[in-house]
Coordinates of C-alpha atoms and ligand atoms in Angstrom, one line a residue:
M10 CA -15.0 15.4 -22.6
G11 CA -14.5 16.4 -26.2
V12 CA -11.2 16.8 -28.1
S13 CA -11.0 20.5 -27.1
G14 CA -11.6 19.6 -23.5
W15 CA -8.9 17.1 -23.7
L16 CA -6.5 19.5 -25.3
E17 CA -7.3 22.1 -22.7
S18 CA -6.5 19.6 -19.9
L19 CA -3.0 19.5 -21.3
T20 CA -2.5 23.1 -20.4
Q21 CA -3.7 22.7 -16.9
Y22 CA -2.6 21.0 -13.6
D23 CA -5.1 20.2 -11.0
S24 CA -3.8 20.4 -7.4
Q25 CA -5.7 18.9 -4.5
K26 CA -7.5 21.1 -2.0
Y27 CA -7.3 20.2 1.7
I28 CA -9.2 21.2 4.7
R29 CA -7.1 22.2 7.7
L30 CA -8.6 21.3 11.0
Q31 CA -7.1 23.6 13.8
S32 CA -7.2 21.1 16.6
V33 CA -4.5 20.1 19.1
T34 CA -6.1 16.7 19.7
W35 CA -6.2 15.7 16.1
G36 CA -2.7 17.3 15.5
W37 CA -1.2 15.0 18.1
V38 CA -3.2 12.0 16.8
K39 CA -1.9 12.7 13.3
C40 CA 1.7 12.9 14.6
F41 CA 1.3 9.7 16.7
L42 CA -0.2 7.7 13.9
S43 CA 2.3 8.9 11.4
L44 CA 5.2 8.0 13.7
T45 CA 3.6 4.6 14.3
V46 CA 3.3 4.0 10.5
A47 CA 6.9 5.1 10.0
L48 CA 8.2 2.8 12.7
S49 CA 6.1 -0.1 11.4
I50 CA 7.6 0.5 7.9
C51 CA 11.1 0.3 9.4
C52 CA 10.2 -2.8 11.4
I53 CA 8.7 -4.6 8.3
V54 CA 11.7 -3.7 6.2
I55 CA 14.1 -5.2 8.8
I56 CA 12.0 -8.2 9.8
Y57 CA 11.1 -9.3 6.3
R58 CA 14.5 -8.1 5.0
L59 CA 13.1 -6.0 2.3
H60 CA 16.3 -4.1 1.9
Q61 CA 18.0 -7.2 0.4
E62 CA 17.9 -8.9 -2.9
M63 CA 17.0 -12.5 -2.9
D64 CA 18.3 -15.5 -4.8
E65 CA 17.3 -19.2 -4.8
V66 CA 19.9 -21.8 -4.0
N67 CA 21.5 -24.1 -6.6
S68 CA 22.9 -27.3 -5.1
S69 CA 24.7 -30.6 -5.7
V70 CA 24.9 -33.5 -3.1
R71 CA 27.2 -36.4 -2.7
T72 CA 26.9 -39.0 0.0
S73 CA 29.1 -41.8 1.3
V74 CA 27.9 -44.4 3.8
K75 CA 30.4 -46.1 6.1
G76 CA 30.0 -49.2 8.4
V77 CA 30.4 -52.9 8.4
A78 CA 28.1 -55.6 10.0
Y79 CA 28.5 -59.3 10.6
K80 CA 25.3 -61.2 10.4
D81 CA 24.2 -64.8 9.5
N82 CA 27.9 -65.8 9.2
R83 CA 28.4 -63.2 6.6
I84 CA 30.2 -59.8 6.4
W85 CA 28.0 -57.0 5.3
D86 CA 30.2 -54.1 4.0
T87 CA 29.3 -50.9 2.0
A88 CA 29.1 -52.7 -1.3
E89 CA 26.6 -55.2 0.2
Y90 CA 24.1 -52.9 1.9
T91 CA 24.2 -49.7 -0.1
I92 CA 22.6 -50.2 -3.5
P93 CA 22.9 -47.3 -5.9
M94 CA 19.5 -45.4 -6.5
Q95 CA 18.2 -44.1 -9.7
A96 CA 16.9 -40.9 -8.0
V97 CA 19.2 -37.9 -7.7
N98 CA 20.3 -36.9 -4.1
S99 CA 19.3 -40.3 -2.6
F100 CA 21.0 -43.2 -1.0
F101 CA 19.7 -46.5 0.1
V102 CA 20.8 -48.6 3.1
M103 CA 19.6 -52.2 3.3
T104 CA 18.1 -53.3 6.7
N105 CA 16.3 -56.5 5.9
I106 CA 16.4 -59.3 3.2
I107 CA 14.4 -62.3 1.9
K108 CA 16.8 -64.5 -0.2
T109 CA 15.6 -67.2 -2.7
E110 CA 18.6 -69.1 -3.8
N111 CA 19.3 -71.4 -6.9
Q112 CA 16.3 -70.4 -9.1
L113 CA 16.1 -72.1 -12.5
E114 CA 13.6 -71.6 -15.3
Q115 CA 11.3 -74.6 -15.1
R116 CA 8.0 -76.0 -13.9
C117 CA 7.1 -76.0 -10.3
P118 CA 4.1 -75.5 -8.0
E119 CA 2.9 -71.9 -7.4
Y120 CA 3.2 -70.4 -3.9
P121 CA -0.2 -71.2 -2.1
F122 CA -2.0 -67.9 -2.2
A123 CA -5.8 -68.0 -2.4
K124 CA -6.2 -68.0 -6.2
A125 CA -3.5 -70.5 -6.8
I126 CA -4.8 -73.3 -4.5
C127 CA -6.5 -76.1 -6.5
S128 CA -8.1 -79.5 -6.1
S129 CA -7.8 -80.9 -9.6
D130 CA -6.5 -79.9 -13.1
K131 CA -9.8 -78.3 -13.9
S132 CA -9.1 -75.5 -11.5
C133 CA -6.0 -74.5 -13.4
E134 CA -6.1 -72.8 -16.8
K135 CA -3.3 -73.3 -19.2
G136 CA -1.5 -70.1 -20.2
S137 CA -3.3 -67.9 -17.6
V138 CA -1.5 -65.3 -15.5
D139 CA -2.7 -63.9 -12.2
I140 CA -1.4 -60.5 -10.9
H141 CA 0.2 -62.2 -7.9
S142 CA 1.5 -65.2 -9.7
H143 CA 5.2 -65.9 -10.3
G144 CA 4.8 -67.6 -13.7
I145 CA 2.4 -68.9 -16.4
Q146 CA 0.1 -71.7 -15.5
T147 CA 0.6 -75.0 -17.2
G148 CA -2.9 -76.3 -16.5
K149 CA -1.9 -79.0 -14.0
C150 CA -2.7 -79.2 -10.3
V151 CA 0.3 -80.5 -8.3
D152 CA 1.3 -80.9 -4.6
Y153 CA 2.9 -77.8 -3.1
N154 CA 3.6 -79.8 0.1
T155 CA 1.9 -82.7 1.9
T156 CA -1.2 -80.7 2.8
V157 CA -1.7 -78.1 0.0
K158 CA -2.1 -78.5 -3.8
T159 CA -1.4 -75.6 -6.2
C160 CA -1.5 -74.9 -9.9
E161 CA 1.8 -75.7 -11.6
V162 CA 3.5 -72.7 -13.2
M163 CA 6.4 -72.2 -15.7
A164 CA 8.6 -69.8 -13.6
W165 CA 11.9 -69.2 -11.9
C166 CA 11.8 -72.1 -9.5
P167 CA 11.5 -72.6 -6.6
V168 CA 9.1 -69.5 -6.5
E169 CA 9.8 -66.8 -3.9
P170 CA 7.9 -67.5 -0.6
M171 CA 5.2 -64.7 -0.1
E172 CA 5.9 -64.2 3.5
N173 CA 6.6 -61.2 5.8
P174 CA 10.1 -60.0 6.2
P175 CA 12.1 -61.3 9.1
D176 CA 11.5 -59.6 12.4
P177 CA 13.7 -58.4 14.0
A178 CA 15.4 -57.2 10.9
V179 CA 18.5 -59.0 9.6
L180 CA 20.7 -55.8 9.4
R181 CA 19.3 -53.9 12.3
S182 CA 22.8 -53.1 13.4
S183 CA 23.1 -50.7 10.4
E184 CA 21.7 -48.2 13.0
D185 CA 25.4 -47.5 13.8
F186 CA 26.4 -46.8 10.2
T187 CA 27.3 -43.2 9.4
V188 CA 26.8 -41.1 6.3
L189 CA 28.9 -38.1 5.2
I190 CA 26.8 -35.6 3.2
K191 CA 28.7 -33.2 1.0
N192 CA 26.5 -30.3 -0.1
N193 CA 27.8 -27.7 -2.5
I194 CA 25.6 -24.7 -3.0
H195 CA 25.7 -21.7 -5.4
F196 CA 23.9 -18.4 -5.5
P197 CA 24.2 -17.4 -9.2
K198 CA 23.0 -13.8 -8.7
F199 CA 25.7 -13.1 -6.2
N200 CA 28.3 -15.5 -7.7
Y201 CA 28.7 -17.1 -4.3
T202 CA 29.6 -20.7 -3.6
I203 CA 29.9 -22.5 -0.3
L204 CA 30.2 -26.1 1.0
N205 CA 28.4 -27.5 4.0
I206 CA 31.7 -28.7 5.5
P207 CA 33.3 -26.2 7.9
Q208 CA 36.9 -25.2 7.3
K209 CA 38.0 -26.7 10.6
L210 CA 36.1 -29.9 10.5
N211 CA 36.9 -32.6 13.1
T212 CA 36.7 -35.6 10.9
S213 CA 35.6 -37.8 13.8
C214 CA 32.6 -35.6 14.6
T215 CA 29.0 -36.9 14.5
Y216 CA 26.0 -34.6 13.9
N217 CA 24.2 -33.6 17.1
K218 CA 21.4 -31.0 17.0
I219 CA 22.8 -29.2 20.0
T220 CA 26.5 -30.0 20.4
S221 CA 27.7 -30.2 16.8
P222 CA 24.9 -28.9 14.5
L223 CA 27.3 -28.2 11.6
C224 CA 28.9 -31.6 11.5
P225 CA 28.0 -33.3 8.1
I226 CA 28.5 -36.8 9.3
F227 CA 25.3 -38.4 10.5
R228 CA 24.7 -41.7 12.4
L229 CA 21.7 -43.4 10.8
G230 CA 20.1 -44.2 14.2
D231 CA 20.4 -40.5 15.2
I232 CA 18.7 -39.4 11.9
L233 CA 15.7 -41.6 12.6
Q234 CA 15.6 -40.4 16.2
E235 CA 15.4 -36.9 15.0
A236 CA 12.6 -37.9 12.7
K237 CA 10.9 -39.4 15.7
E238 CA 11.1 -42.9 14.4
N239 CA 12.3 -46.2 15.9
F240 CA 15.1 -47.7 13.9
S241 CA 14.6 -51.3 14.7
E242 CA 10.9 -51.0 14.0
M243 CA 11.5 -49.2 10.7
A244 CA 14.3 -51.6 9.7
V245 CA 11.8 -54.5 9.3
K246 CA 9.8 -53.1 6.4
G247 CA 12.0 -50.2 5.4
G248 CA 10.8 -46.6 4.7
I249 CA 11.8 -43.2 3.2
I250 CA 13.5 -40.5 5.3
A251 CA 14.0 -36.9 4.1
I252 CA 17.2 -35.1 5.1
E253 CA 16.4 -31.5 4.7
I254 CA 19.3 -29.0 4.3
N255 CA 18.0 -25.4 4.7
W256 CA 20.3 -22.6 3.8
D257 CA 19.2 -19.1 4.8
C258 CA 22.1 -17.0 3.9
N259 CA 22.7 -13.3 4.8
L260 CA 25.6 -12.4 2.5
D261 CA 26.1 -8.8 3.7
S262 CA 29.6 -8.3 5.0
W263 CA 28.4 -6.5 8.2
S264 CA 26.0 -9.3 9.2
Y265 CA 27.3 -12.4 7.4
D266 CA 25.5 -15.6 8.3
C267 CA 25.5 -18.6 6.0
H268 CA 25.2 -22.0 7.7
P269 CA 23.1 -25.0 6.8
K270 CA 20.3 -26.2 9.1
Y271 CA 19.5 -29.9 9.0
G272 CA 16.0 -31.4 9.5
F273 CA 14.7 -34.9 9.3
R274 CA 11.3 -36.4 8.7
R275 CA 9.6 -39.5 7.4
L276 CA 8.2 -39.3 3.9
D277 CA 6.3 -42.6 3.4
D278 CA 3.0 -43.0 5.1
K279 CA 3.2 -45.0 8.3
R280 CA -0.5 -46.0 8.3
I281 CA -1.2 -47.1 4.7
N282 CA 1.2 -49.7 3.3
P283 CA 4.4 -48.4 4.9
G284 CA 7.9 -49.5 4.0
F285 CA 10.3 -49.5 1.1
H286 CA 11.5 -52.6 -0.7
F287 CA 12.6 -53.8 -4.2
R288 CA 14.1 -56.9 -5.7
Y289 CA 17.3 -57.7 -7.6
A290 CA 19.0 -60.9 -8.7
R291 CA 22.4 -62.2 -9.2
Y292 CA 22.9 -64.6 -12.1
Y293 CA 25.3 -67.5 -12.6
K294 CA 26.0 -69.9 -15.5
L295 CA 25.8 -73.6 -14.6
P296 CA 28.5 -75.9 -16.1
Y297 CA 26.1 -77.2 -18.7
G298 CA 25.1 -73.7 -19.8
K299 CA 21.9 -73.2 -18.0
E300 CA 21.3 -69.8 -16.1
Q301 CA 20.7 -69.8 -12.4
R302 CA 20.0 -66.9 -10.2
T303 CA 19.7 -65.8 -6.5
L304 CA 16.8 -63.5 -5.9
F305 CA 17.0 -60.9 -3.2
K306 CA 14.0 -59.0 -1.9
V307 CA 15.6 -56.2 0.1
Y308 CA 14.0 -53.9 2.6
G309 CA 15.7 -50.7 3.7
I310 CA 15.7 -47.1 4.2
R311 CA 15.9 -44.7 1.4
F312 CA 17.3 -41.3 2.4
D313 CA 16.4 -38.3 0.2
V314 CA 18.5 -35.3 0.6
L315 CA 16.4 -32.1 0.0
V316 CA 18.2 -28.9 -0.3
F317 CA 16.5 -25.5 -0.3
G318 CA 17.1 -22.0 0.8
T319 CA 17.7 -18.5 -0.1
G320 CA 20.6 -16.1 -0.2
R321 CA 20.2 -12.3 0.5
K322 CA 22.3 -9.3 -0.1
F323 CA 21.7 -5.6 0.4
N324 CA 20.4 -3.8 -2.7
S325 CA 19.5 -0.1 -2.7
I326 CA 17.1 -0.4 -5.6
E327 CA 15.3 -3.2 -3.7
L328 CA 15.1 -1.0 -0.6
L329 CA 13.7 2.0 -2.6
K330 CA 11.2 -0.2 -4.4
N331 CA 9.9 -1.7 -1.1
I332 CA 9.8 1.6 0.8
G333 CA 8.0 3.2 -2.1
S334 CA 5.3 0.6 -2.1
M335 CA 4.8 1.0 1.6
L336 CA 4.5 4.8 1.6
S337 CA 0.9 4.3 0.8
Y338 CA 0.4 3.2 4.4
F339 CA 0.6 6.8 5.4
G340 CA -2.8 7.2 3.7
L341 CA -4.1 5.0 6.5
V342 CA -3.5 7.8 8.9
A343 CA -5.7 10.2 7.1
T344 CA -8.3 7.4 6.6
A345 CA -8.2 6.6 10.3
I346 CA -8.6 10.2 11.4
E347 CA -11.4 10.8 8.9
F348 CA -13.2 7.7 10.2
A349 CA -12.7 8.8 13.8
I350 CA -14.1 12.3 13.0
C351 CA -17.0 10.7 11.1
I352 CA -17.8 8.4 14.0
G353 CA -17.6 11.4 16.5
N354 CA -20.0 13.3 14.2
C355 CA -22.4 10.4 13.6
S356 CA -22.6 9.3 17.2
G357 CA -23.6 12.9 18.2
C358 CA -21.0 13.0 21.0
C359 CA -19.2 15.7 19.3
T360 CA -21.6 18.6 19.1
S361 CA -18.8 21.2 19.3
P362 CA -19.0 24.0 16.7
L363 CA -15.6 22.9 15.3
Y364 CA -17.2 19.7 13.9
Q365 CA -20.2 21.5 12.6
I366 CA -17.9 24.0 10.7
Y367 CA -15.7 21.1 9.6
N368 CA -18.7 19.3 8.2
R369 CA -19.9 22.3 6.4
K370 CA -16.5 23.0 4.9
K371 CA -15.9 19.5 3.9
Y372 CA -19.1 18.6 2.2
E373 CA -20.4 20.7 -0.6
T374 CA -23.6 19.6 -1.9
V375 CA -24.0 20.0 -5.7
L376 CA -27.6 20.4 -6.9
N377 CA -28.9 20.3 -10.3
P378 CA -29.8 24.0 -11.0
R379 CA -32.7 22.9 -13.2
Q380 CA -34.4 21.1 -10.3
V381 CA -34.1 23.6 -7.4
M382 CA -35.3 27.1 -6.4
Y383 CA -34.3 29.3 -3.5
V384 CA -36.8 31.4 -1.6
S385 CA -36.4 33.9 1.2
Y386 CA -39.2 35.3 3.5
V387 CA -38.8 38.4 5.4
D388 CA -40.3 36.8 8.5
E389 CA -38.0 33.8 8.4
P390 CA -34.3 33.9 9.3
H391 CA -33.1 31.5 6.6
I392 CA -33.1 30.7 2.9
T393 CA -35.4 27.8 1.9
L394 CA -34.5 25.3 -0.9
I395 CA -37.5 24.0 -2.9
K396 CA -37.2 21.2 -5.3
E397 CA -39.0 21.1 -8.6
P398 CA -41.4 20.1 -10.1
L399 CA -44.0 22.2 -8.2
K400 CA -47.4 20.6 -7.6
K401 CA -48.9 23.7 -6.0
S402 CA -48.0 27.4 -5.6
L403 CA -44.4 28.1 -4.6
Q404 CA -45.6 29.9 -1.5
R405 CA -47.1 26.6 -0.2
A406 CA -44.4 24.2 -1.4
Q407 CA -42.4 22.3 1.3
G408 CA -38.7 23.1 1.3
S409 CA -35.5 22.6 3.4
I410 CA -33.5 25.2 5.2
V411 CA -30.1 25.7 3.5
E412 CA -28.5 28.8 5.0
S413 CA -29.0 31.4 7.7
H414 CA -29.1 35.0 6.8
S415 CA -26.1 36.0 8.9
V416 CA -23.9 34.0 6.5
K417 CA -25.3 35.4 3.3
F418 CA -25.2 38.9 4.7
G419 CA -21.5 38.8 5.1
D420 CA -21.2 38.1 1.4
A421 CA -23.4 41.0 0.4
G422 CA -20.9 43.8 0.6
G423 CA -21.1 44.8 -3.0
C424 CA -20.0 48.0 -4.7
C425 CA -23.3 49.6 -4.6
T426 CA -23.9 49.3 -0.9
S427 CA -20.5 50.8 -0.1
E428 CA -21.1 53.6 -2.4
Y429 CA -24.5 54.1 -1.0
S430 CA -23.0 54.3 2.5
E431 CA -20.8 57.3 1.5
N432 CA -23.8 59.4 0.7
D433 CA -25.8 58.3 3.7
S434 CA -25.5 58.8 7.4
N435 CA -22.6 57.0 9.2
E436 CA -25.1 55.2 11.4
E437 CA -26.7 53.5 8.4
S438 CA -23.4 52.7 6.8
E439 CA -22.3 50.8 9.8
A440 CA -25.7 49.0 9.9
M441 CA -24.9 47.6 6.5
H442 CA -21.7 45.9 7.6
T443 CA -22.8 44.6 11.1
P444 CA -24.7 41.4 11.1
Y445 CA -26.2 42.2 14.4
N446 CA -27.9 45.3 13.0
H447 CA -29.0 43.2 10.1
D448 CA -30.8 40.9 12.6
N449 CA -32.4 43.8 14.2
E450 CA -33.7 44.8 10.8
E451 CA -35.1 41.3 10.4
Y452 CA -36.7 41.6 13.7
E453 CA -38.4 44.8 12.8
L454 CA -39.6 43.5 9.5
G455 CA -40.5 40.2 11.0
Q456 CA -43.0 41.8 13.3
P457 CA -46.5 42.0 12.0
L458 CA -46.6 45.7 12.8
R459 CA -49.7 46.3 10.8
Q460 CA -51.9 44.2 8.6
G461 CA -51.0 44.8 4.9
A462 CA -53.8 46.5 3.1
S463 CA -55.3 43.8 1.0
S464 CA -56.1 44.9 -2.4
P465 CA -59.3 43.4 -3.8
D466 CA -57.6 41.2 -6.5
C467 CA -54.9 39.9 -4.0
P468 CA -54.3 36.1 -4.5
E469 CA -55.0 33.7 -1.6
W470 CA -51.3 32.7 -1.4
C471 CA -50.3 36.3 -0.7
C472 CA -49.6 37.3 2.9
C473 CA -48.5 40.9 2.4
G474 CA -51.5 42.1 0.3
T475 CA -49.5 43.5 -2.6
C476 CA -48.8 40.5 -4.8
Q477 CA -50.4 40.1 -8.2
P478 CA -52.3 37.0 -9.3
T479 CA -50.6 34.6 -11.7
Q480 CA -51.4 31.1 -13.1
K481 CA -47.7 30.0 -12.9
Y482 CA -46.9 28.1 -9.7
H483 CA -43.3 29.2 -9.6
E484 CA -44.4 32.9 -9.7
Q485 CA -46.8 32.4 -6.8
L486 CA -44.5 33.7 -4.1
C487 CA -45.0 36.3 -1.4
C488 CA -42.3 38.2 0.6
R489 CA -43.7 36.8 3.8
K490 CA -44.7 33.4 5.3
K491 CA -47.3 34.9 7.7
K492 CA -49.5 37.8 7.3
G493 CA -47.9 41.1 7.8
Q494 CA -46.3 44.2 6.3
C495 CA -44.8 43.9 2.8
I496 CA -41.0 44.2 2.4
T497 CA -41.5 46.7 -0.4
T498 CA -42.7 49.2 2.1
S499 CA -39.5 49.0 4.1
H500 CA -36.9 51.6 4.2
W501 CA -34.2 49.1 3.1
F502 CA -36.1 48.0 0.1
Q503 CA -36.4 51.6 -1.0
Q504 CA -32.7 52.4 -0.4
L505 CA -31.1 49.1 -1.6
V506 CA -33.3 47.9 -4.4
L507 CA -35.4 50.8 -5.7
S508 CA -33.3 53.9 -5.2
S509 CA -32.3 55.2 -8.6
H510 CA -29.4 56.9 -6.9
T511 CA -27.9 53.7 -5.8
L512 CA -28.7 51.9 -9.0
N513 CA -27.2 54.7 -11.2
K514 CA -24.0 54.7 -9.2
A515 CA -23.8 51.0 -9.6
L516 CA -24.2 51.2 -13.3
L517 CA -21.5 53.9 -13.5
Y518 CA -19.2 51.9 -11.3
K519 CA -19.3 49.1 -13.9
D520 CA -19.2 51.4 -16.9
P521 CA -18.0 54.9 -16.0
F522 CA -19.0 56.4 -19.4
L523 CA -22.5 55.0 -19.5
D524 CA -25.1 57.4 -20.9
L525 CA -27.7 57.5 -18.2
T526 CA -30.2 59.3 -20.5
D527 CA -30.2 56.3 -22.9
S528 CA -33.6 54.8 -23.7
S529 CA -32.6 51.3 -22.6
I530 CA -31.5 52.6 -19.2
N531 CA -34.7 51.5 -17.6
T532 CA -34.1 47.9 -18.6
Q533 CA -30.6 48.0 -17.1
L534 CA -31.8 49.6 -13.9
R535 CA -34.7 47.0 -13.6
H536 CA -32.3 44.1 -14.0
L537 CA -29.8 45.6 -11.5
A538 CA -32.7 46.1 -9.1
Y539 CA -33.6 42.4 -9.3
K540 CA -29.9 41.6 -8.7
Q541 CA -29.7 44.0 -5.8
Y542 CA -32.8 42.3 -4.2
I543 CA -31.2 38.8 -4.6
H544 CA -27.9 40.0 -3.2
W545 CA -29.7 41.7 -0.3
R546 CA -31.9 38.8 0.6
F547 CA -29.8 35.8 -0.4
G548 CA -26.2 36.9 -0.5
S549 CA -24.0 35.7 -3.3
F550 CA -23.9 32.0 -3.9
D551 CA -23.4 29.6 -6.8
L552 CA -27.1 29.3 -7.8
E553 CA -28.1 32.9 -7.4
D554 CA -30.0 32.8 -10.7
R555 CA -32.3 30.2 -9.1
A556 CA -33.4 32.6 -6.3
V557 CA -37.0 33.6 -6.8
I558 CA -38.1 37.2 -6.3
P559 CA -41.5 37.5 -4.6
S560 CA -44.4 38.7 -6.8
C561 CA -44.8 41.9 -4.7
C562 CA -41.2 42.9 -5.1
R563 CA -41.0 42.0 -8.8
W564 CA -44.1 44.2 -9.5
K565 CA -42.8 47.0 -7.4
I566 CA -39.5 47.0 -9.4
R567 CA -41.4 46.7 -12.7
D568 CA -43.6 49.6 -11.8
T569 CA -40.6 51.8 -10.8
Y570 CA -38.6 50.9 -14.0
P571 CA -41.2 49.9 -16.6
K572 CA -40.5 48.5 -19.9
A573 CA -41.8 50.2 -23.0
V574 CA -44.1 47.3 -23.8
N575 CA -45.5 45.5 -20.7
N576 CA -44.1 42.0 -21.4
Y577 CA -41.6 40.6 -18.8
T578 CA -39.6 37.5 -19.1
G579 CA -40.1 36.5 -15.4
F580 CA -38.4 33.6 -13.7
E581 CA -37.3 31.0 -16.1
T582 CA -38.1 27.5 -15.0
E583 CA -36.8 25.6 -18.1
Ligands
ZN14 ZN1 -47.7 39.1 -1.0
ZN15 ZN1 -44.9 41.7 -0.2

């Protein structure tokens, strides 16, 4: 499209054209499907809450663990067993411990792990450090106990024994400890804040999934039970447990619902190296100034509080936006019906005339005018389409049927025919407008009533005996397919195509002040006669200038309305 085409498009609006199928069945199918889509859209909007605006939760968590245990002649209170964690929203409860008391910085034998065991000083390298060792080797091999010798190290001595944690766990009674979780959440979009503690909280409550699901005080044993873990088993080596707080808040006043839902699961892998432990030490100064420490290797359960969730509130713009995006689903109705009709047509089960007419109306074939020609034979009831290039005479070329005569005849009611009818008998006038009579005419002409008188120079492709020889393939066309009478001898050819009376009237109809005595009038009459023939035999259609006039008819018209110099343009093939 050039600039002018683009500018022209600014002054136009293209509206879509539809084909209306008059069918009760499809009408009901359309209604049913449209209703289904409308209902589905409503359901989707409600179920997925597309009428609401969404906001992510912002939260802060505080925890406090309570409980006291008495074990190994010692009181274990909160300060003993809850060790502050570096991570945010986490708390740790000790369940097991390995204590190494009175450690001093000095020389002592290494704990007897595989690489530390020696037989003589040669096995020990001065200054070397193993990944498992507790200190730096001095190069000496000394007795660890009466049976084993190990390399001597410079370390915090005595070294920590590398053994498994006590089983059952030292503080397994921490199962009965409780934790209060305070969770404050905020939805910035809606400026809404809420706490996970209900207004009327019974301070002696304990969380239970069924009986008190909103109580924020949790018994540690219950948490592990919910996470499907055994407390006394997990207490030995420790582990990590997630406490999930899920907020799914509907903040609309008419359907307000904003409560936390608690969930619990184990985070550390049970199969590969399970557990959770770390070390810490307490330091003392001895009277003579040396530092001494007590080393603790503590096992326990780390609880990570994970808060997530969304808040929703009605928003008309959100609703419009989502419904707008779903309106395209109505297109599915049309697609589904088209598909069903297509299947009905293709499978051949629907041979009703409705589908045939529907198909004809729906699909218009666009042909390249330079590559096609239309021919009509008086003894065949249809128009034939022939594709170029021609390898032999047009008369012998294979083509495809495109249209039946009854259709084209309906279009043929031009000015000239109606004028003609005024002057002629009523009987013939009706004949022009009634397709059945037209068929009769075809029948008459289609009959080989008598053999056409073959002229001596009649070409072999001619069947009517009046065509003229020519070298051009596209001009080698007769008015008939089988031998018989020529169409030019028919009454209708005389009256519709050749009659100067008809043609003159048609010219005057177009130009009322036309001078019929003008010298160029023959040319105009000739061209009009060609046109008349095409309208008569083909009707009016898009590619009427690609309709080929048979040789016999062309010569008859030329003879009746000759040109001054005998040089005709003929059918242009391009
Ligand atoms: Zn012929
Ligand atoms: Zn003929």
